[in-house]
């Protein structure tokens, strides 16, 4: 083959490195800060920015109506994340200009939690113009009648500034309870109603401003539950526009539906469907040196050596279409040794699925299946019987799908499965004894969304 005709290939380690270190997000952050700050010396600015090591610190805005629990949640968030708690009074102590004062906190290595800042859309836009952009915005909500009731029972610890309530949140410590004071700014119901009305007017605009990173949480529940939901939200990475290239492995016993599910995934998401067996047949059909090596094994129905399979696979997986669009692979690896070879070749999957069915179901699905040699249509004695005796008479059963052959293949599969499951601890287990489209929905629910930076060692079961 002429060199000009060879498929373009990209080393797989480039993609893996970029995903591992979140290079796209890093470059995006650097460029965004350059365009906002417009430094005279961009190179030195970037060096200083990277040395501050504050790219991934928490940047949180906590909004909500009066007495919705913002102060309590903000303090707990700061305790948990080690971020700096910033209130409006903190900013006004340093500078009467909101944007300039907030900017002084923006580059803190610990990150920050802005409580009740901004109060209006104009303030939000000023912060954005100054490059002060949150990763997460939490807006607490509760019915006005609940908030008015809370307001009348509000108490403050003069020592710590912590907020309590005579009904909803009384301190456990008797010492703290004895020193609680009624706020000097306790509002009459009419004043409180006016403040709530003003807040609601601005809240709609703030929701629009921060819609891409906003979470609304019901504050009319125990404060422990409110904080738990807030913490869960801020611990969830924001959706990233970073290119996501799916690299999917499908495992499962014979008859689990790997080929069908791979086909459905490839059709919907435009990724490359690679069946190892079909790939080997395609290579053996050409007149290449590799094809001549493979052909004797296929003709004698022997297993192709792992080293040869890997050479064929790595050549295919490193082509531009697989690198750019992603791939779904099934039929390889067959054991841990092959999984290690694949890993050493830098073709590391970021999604691994085990399709699970019992041996009885596998035998029922395959042993009763036959093909019409005239039309190529597949039939099944139970699920899709042939339309008439003429078609029934000409059906051909696959010798490899005899019960004896299937039992041998199943035994071989299960003998390797436990070790493969240990090798891929992040794998997801799907009950494949369901309608194929239900199985696909289960797979699809785990395909979409940004990948976690650290894959969990705990296996996830989805049945």
mmCIF file with all atom_site columns, C-alpha atoms in Angstrom, residues 178-266:
data_model
loop_
_atom_site.group_PDB
_atom_site.id
_atom_site.type_symbol
_atom_site.label_atom_id
_atom_site.label_alt_id
_atom_site.label_comp_id
_atom_site.label_asym_id
_atom_site.label_entity_id
_atom_site.label_seq_id
_atom_site.pdbx_PDB_ins_code
_atom_site.Cartn_x
_atom_site.Cartn_y
_atom_site.Cartn_z
_atom_site.occupancy
_atom_site.B_iso_or_equiv
_atom_site.pdbx_formal_charge
_atom_site.auth_seq_id
_atom_site.auth_comp_id
_atom_site.auth_asym_id
_atom_site.auth_atom_id
_atom_site.pdbx_PDB_model_num
ATOM 1  C CA . UNK A 1 178 ? -28.397 30.264  77.209 1.00 0.00 ? 178 UNK A CA 1
ATOM 2  C CA . UNK A 1 179 ? -26.484 32.968  75.385 1.00 0.00 ? 179 UNK A CA 1
ATOM 3  C CA . UNK A 1 180 ? -28.681 33.128  72.290 1.00 0.00 ? 180 UNK A CA 1
ATOM 4  C CA . UNK A 1 181 ? -30.114 36.528  71.486 1.00 0.00 ? 181 UNK A CA 1
ATOM 5  C CA . UNK A 1 182 ? -33.039 37.795  69.463 1.00 0.00 ? 182 UNK A CA 1
ATOM 6  C CA . UNK A 1 183 ? -31.648 39.710  66.473 1.00 0.00 ? 183 UNK A CA 1
ATOM 7  C CA . UNK A 1 184 ? -31.856 43.460  66.826 1.00 0.00 ? 184 UNK A CA 1
ATOM 8  C CA . UNK A 1 185 ? -32.885 43.559  63.170 1.00 0.00 ? 185 UNK A CA 1
ATOM 9  C CA . UNK A 1 186 ? -35.870 41.243  63.678 1.00 0.00 ? 186 UNK A CA 1
ATOM 10 C CA . UNK A 1 187 ? -38.398 42.379  61.096 1.00 0.00 ? 187 UNK A CA 1
ATOM 11 C CA . UNK A 1 188 ? -42.138 42.864  61.479 1.00 0.00 ? 188 UNK A CA 1
ATOM 12 C CA . UNK A 1 189 ? -44.218 40.624  59.230 1.00 0.00 ? 189 UNK A CA 1
ATOM 13 C CA . UNK A 1 190 ? -45.043 43.465  56.857 1.00 0.00 ? 190 UNK A CA 1
ATOM 14 C CA . UNK A 1 191 ? -41.369 44.404  56.388 1.00 0.00 ? 191 UNK A CA 1
ATOM 15 C CA . UNK A 1 192 ? -40.441 40.758  55.922 1.00 0.00 ? 192 UNK A CA 1
ATOM 16 C CA . UNK A 1 193 ? -43.133 40.377  53.254 1.00 0.00 ? 193 UNK A CA 1
ATOM 17 C CA . UNK A 1 194 ? -41.765 43.399  51.391 1.00 0.00 ? 194 UNK A CA 1
ATOM 18 C CA . UNK A 1 195 ? -38.228 41.989  51.477 1.00 0.00 ? 195 UNK A CA 1
ATOM 19 C CA . UNK A 1 196 ? -39.445 38.650  50.156 1.00 0.00 ? 196 UNK A CA 1
ATOM 20 C CA . UNK A 1 197 ? -41.303 40.356  47.339 1.00 0.00 ? 197 UNK A CA 1
ATOM 21 C CA . UNK A 1 198 ? -38.189 42.301  46.373 1.00 0.00 ? 198 UNK A CA 1
ATOM 22 C CA . UNK A 1 199 ? -36.085 39.128  46.494 1.00 0.00 ? 199 UNK A CA 1
ATOM 23 C CA . UNK A 1 200 ? -38.471 37.218  44.226 1.00 0.00 ? 200 UNK A CA 1
ATOM 24 C CA . UNK A 1 201 ? -38.355 40.037  41.673 1.00 0.00 ? 201 UNK A CA 1
ATOM 25 C CA . UNK A 1 202 ? -34.547 39.767  41.429 1.00 0.00 ? 202 UNK A CA 1
ATOM 26 C CA . UNK A 1 203 ? -34.417 35.967  41.774 1.00 0.00 ? 203 UNK A CA 1
ATOM 27 C CA . UNK A 1 204 ? -35.957 35.350  38.346 1.00 0.00 ? 204 UNK A CA 1
ATOM 28 C CA . UNK A 1 205 ? -33.234 37.374  36.648 1.00 0.00 ? 205 UNK A CA 1
ATOM 29 C CA . UNK A 1 206 ? -30.500 35.671  38.672 1.00 0.00 ? 206 UNK A CA 1
ATOM 30 C CA . UNK A 1 207 ? -31.841 32.267  37.644 1.00 0.00 ? 207 UNK A CA 1
ATOM 31 C CA . UNK A 1 208 ? -31.510 33.265  34.004 1.00 0.00 ? 208 UNK A CA 1
ATOM 32 C CA . UNK A 1 209 ? -28.001 34.594  34.540 1.00 0.00 ? 209 UNK A CA 1
ATOM 33 C CA . UNK A 1 210 ? -26.711 31.423  36.200 1.00 0.00 ? 210 UNK A CA 1
ATOM 34 C CA . UNK A 1 211 ? -28.958 28.838  34.525 1.00 0.00 ? 211 UNK A CA 1
ATOM 35 C CA . UNK A 1 212 ? -26.019 26.758  33.264 1.00 0.00 ? 212 UNK A CA 1
ATOM 36 C CA . UNK A 1 213 ? -24.617 26.078  36.755 1.00 0.00 ? 213 UNK A CA 1
ATOM 37 C CA . UNK A 1 214 ? -27.674 26.543  38.980 1.00 0.00 ? 214 UNK A CA 1
ATOM 38 C CA . UNK A 1 215 ? -29.255 24.105  41.420 1.00 0.00 ? 215 UNK A CA 1
ATOM 39 C CA . UNK A 1 216 ? -32.486 25.024  43.224 1.00 0.00 ? 216 UNK A CA 1
ATOM 40 C CA . UNK A 1 217 ? -32.877 23.258  46.571 1.00 0.00 ? 217 UNK A CA 1
ATOM 41 C CA . UNK A 1 218 ? -35.926 23.125  48.804 1.00 0.00 ? 218 UNK A CA 1
ATOM 42 C CA . UNK A 1 219 ? -35.013 24.779  52.111 1.00 0.00 ? 219 UNK A CA 1
ATOM 43 C CA . UNK A 1 220 ? -38.266 23.740  53.777 1.00 0.00 ? 220 UNK A CA 1
ATOM 44 C CA . UNK A 1 221 ? -36.770 20.569  55.220 1.00 0.00 ? 221 UNK A CA 1
ATOM 45 C CA . UNK A 1 222 ? -34.335 19.690  58.020 1.00 0.00 ? 222 UNK A CA 1
ATOM 46 C CA . UNK A 1 223 ? -31.131 21.701  57.676 1.00 0.00 ? 223 UNK A CA 1
ATOM 47 C CA . UNK A 1 224 ? -29.094 18.475  57.662 1.00 0.00 ? 224 UNK A CA 1
ATOM 48 C CA . UNK A 1 225 ? -30.928 17.336  54.533 1.00 0.00 ? 225 UNK A CA 1
ATOM 49 C CA . UNK A 1 226 ? -30.542 20.741  52.898 1.00 0.00 ? 226 UNK A CA 1
ATOM 50 C CA . UNK A 1 227 ? -26.798 20.729  53.473 1.00 0.00 ? 227 UNK A CA 1
ATOM 51 C CA . UNK A 1 228 ? -26.489 17.154  52.236 1.00 0.00 ? 228 UNK A CA 1
ATOM 52 C CA . UNK A 1 229 ? -28.149 18.087  48.933 1.00 0.00 ? 229 UNK A CA 1
ATOM 53 C CA . UNK A 1 230 ? -26.017 21.212  48.557 1.00 0.00 ? 230 UNK A CA 1
ATOM 54 C CA . UNK A 1 231 ? -22.824 19.277  49.244 1.00 0.00 ? 231 UNK A CA 1
ATOM 55 C CA . UNK A 1 232 ? -23.780 16.569  46.779 1.00 0.00 ? 232 UNK A CA 1
ATOM 56 C CA . UNK A 1 233 ? -24.311 19.224  44.093 1.00 0.00 ? 233 UNK A CA 1
ATOM 57 C CA . UNK A 1 234 ? -21.017 21.045  44.580 1.00 0.00 ? 234 UNK A CA 1
ATOM 58 C CA . UNK A 1 235 ? -19.120 17.754  44.662 1.00 0.00 ? 235 UNK A CA 1
ATOM 59 C CA . UNK A 1 236 ? -20.516 16.942  41.214 1.00 0.00 ? 236 UNK A CA 1
ATOM 60 C CA . UNK A 1 237 ? -18.189 18.235  38.478 1.00 0.00 ? 237 UNK A CA 1
ATOM 61 C CA . UNK A 1 238 ? -19.748 20.829  36.235 1.00 0.00 ? 238 UNK A CA 1
ATOM 62 C CA . UNK A 1 239 ? -20.557 19.631  32.740 1.00 0.00 ? 239 UNK A CA 1
ATOM 63 C CA . UNK A 1 240 ? -17.433 20.182  30.709 1.00 0.00 ? 240 UNK A CA 1
ATOM 64 C CA . UNK A 1 241 ? -17.299 20.964  26.992 1.00 0.00 ? 241 UNK A CA 1
ATOM 65 C CA . UNK A 1 242 ? -14.079 18.934  26.874 1.00 0.00 ? 242 UNK A CA 1
ATOM 66 C CA . UNK A 1 243 ? -14.098 16.488  23.988 1.00 0.00 ? 243 UNK A CA 1
ATOM 67 C CA . UNK A 1 244 ? -15.251 13.116  25.227 1.00 0.00 ? 244 UNK A CA 1
ATOM 68 C CA . UNK A 1 245 ? -14.192 10.125  23.157 1.00 0.00 ? 245 UNK A CA 1
ATOM 69 C CA . UNK A 1 246 ? -15.978 6.958   24.283 1.00 0.00 ? 246 UNK A CA 1
ATOM 70 C CA . UNK A 1 247 ? -13.816 3.855   24.497 1.00 0.00 ? 247 UNK A CA 1
ATOM 71 C CA . UNK A 1 248 ? -16.180 1.043   25.418 1.00 0.00 ? 248 UNK A CA 1
ATOM 72 C CA . UNK A 1 249 ? -15.623 -2.629  26.213 1.00 0.00 ? 249 UNK A CA 1
ATOM 73 C CA . UNK A 1 250 ? -18.545 -5.044  26.174 1.00 0.00 ? 250 UNK A CA 1
ATOM 74 C CA . UNK A 1 251 ? -18.243 -8.382  27.967 1.00 0.00 ? 251 UNK A CA 1
ATOM 75 C CA . UNK A 1 252 ? -20.805 -11.109 28.281 1.00 0.00 ? 252 UNK A CA 1
ATOM 76 C CA . UNK A 1 253 ? -21.402 -14.820 27.726 1.00 0.00 ? 253 UNK A CA 1
ATOM 77 C CA . UNK A 1 254 ? -22.512 -16.154 24.335 1.00 0.00 ? 254 UNK A CA 1
ATOM 78 C CA . UNK A 1 255 ? -26.051 -15.001 23.624 1.00 0.00 ? 255 UNK A CA 1
ATOM 79 C CA . UNK A 1 256 ? -25.893 -11.965 25.931 1.00 0.00 ? 256 UNK A CA 1
ATOM 80 C CA . UNK A 1 257 ? -26.479 -9.595  23.005 1.00 0.00 ? 257 UNK A CA 1
ATOM 81 C CA . UNK A 1 258 ? -23.070 -7.922  22.749 1.00 0.00 ? 258 UNK A CA 1
ATOM 82 C CA . UNK A 1 259 ? -23.197 -7.578  18.954 1.00 0.00 ? 259 UNK A CA 1
ATOM 83 C CA . UNK A 1 260 ? -26.688 -6.069  18.982 1.00 0.00 ? 260 UNK A CA 1
ATOM 84 C CA . UNK A 1 261 ? -25.919 -3.600  21.775 1.00 0.00 ? 261 UNK A CA 1
ATOM 85 C CA . UNK A 1 262 ? -22.655 -2.564  20.104 1.00 0.00 ? 262 UNK A CA 1
ATOM 86 C CA . UNK A 1 263 ? -24.552 -1.973  16.879 1.00 0.00 ? 263 UNK A CA 1
ATOM 87 C CA . UNK A 1 264 ? -27.188 0.154   18.648 1.00 0.00 ? 264 UNK A CA 1
ATOM 88 C CA . UNK A 1 265 ? -24.522 2.216   20.463 1.00 0.00 ? 265 UNK A CA 1
ATOM 89 C CA . UNK A 1 266 ? -22.540 2.760   17.260 1.00 0.00 ? 266 UNK A CA 1
#
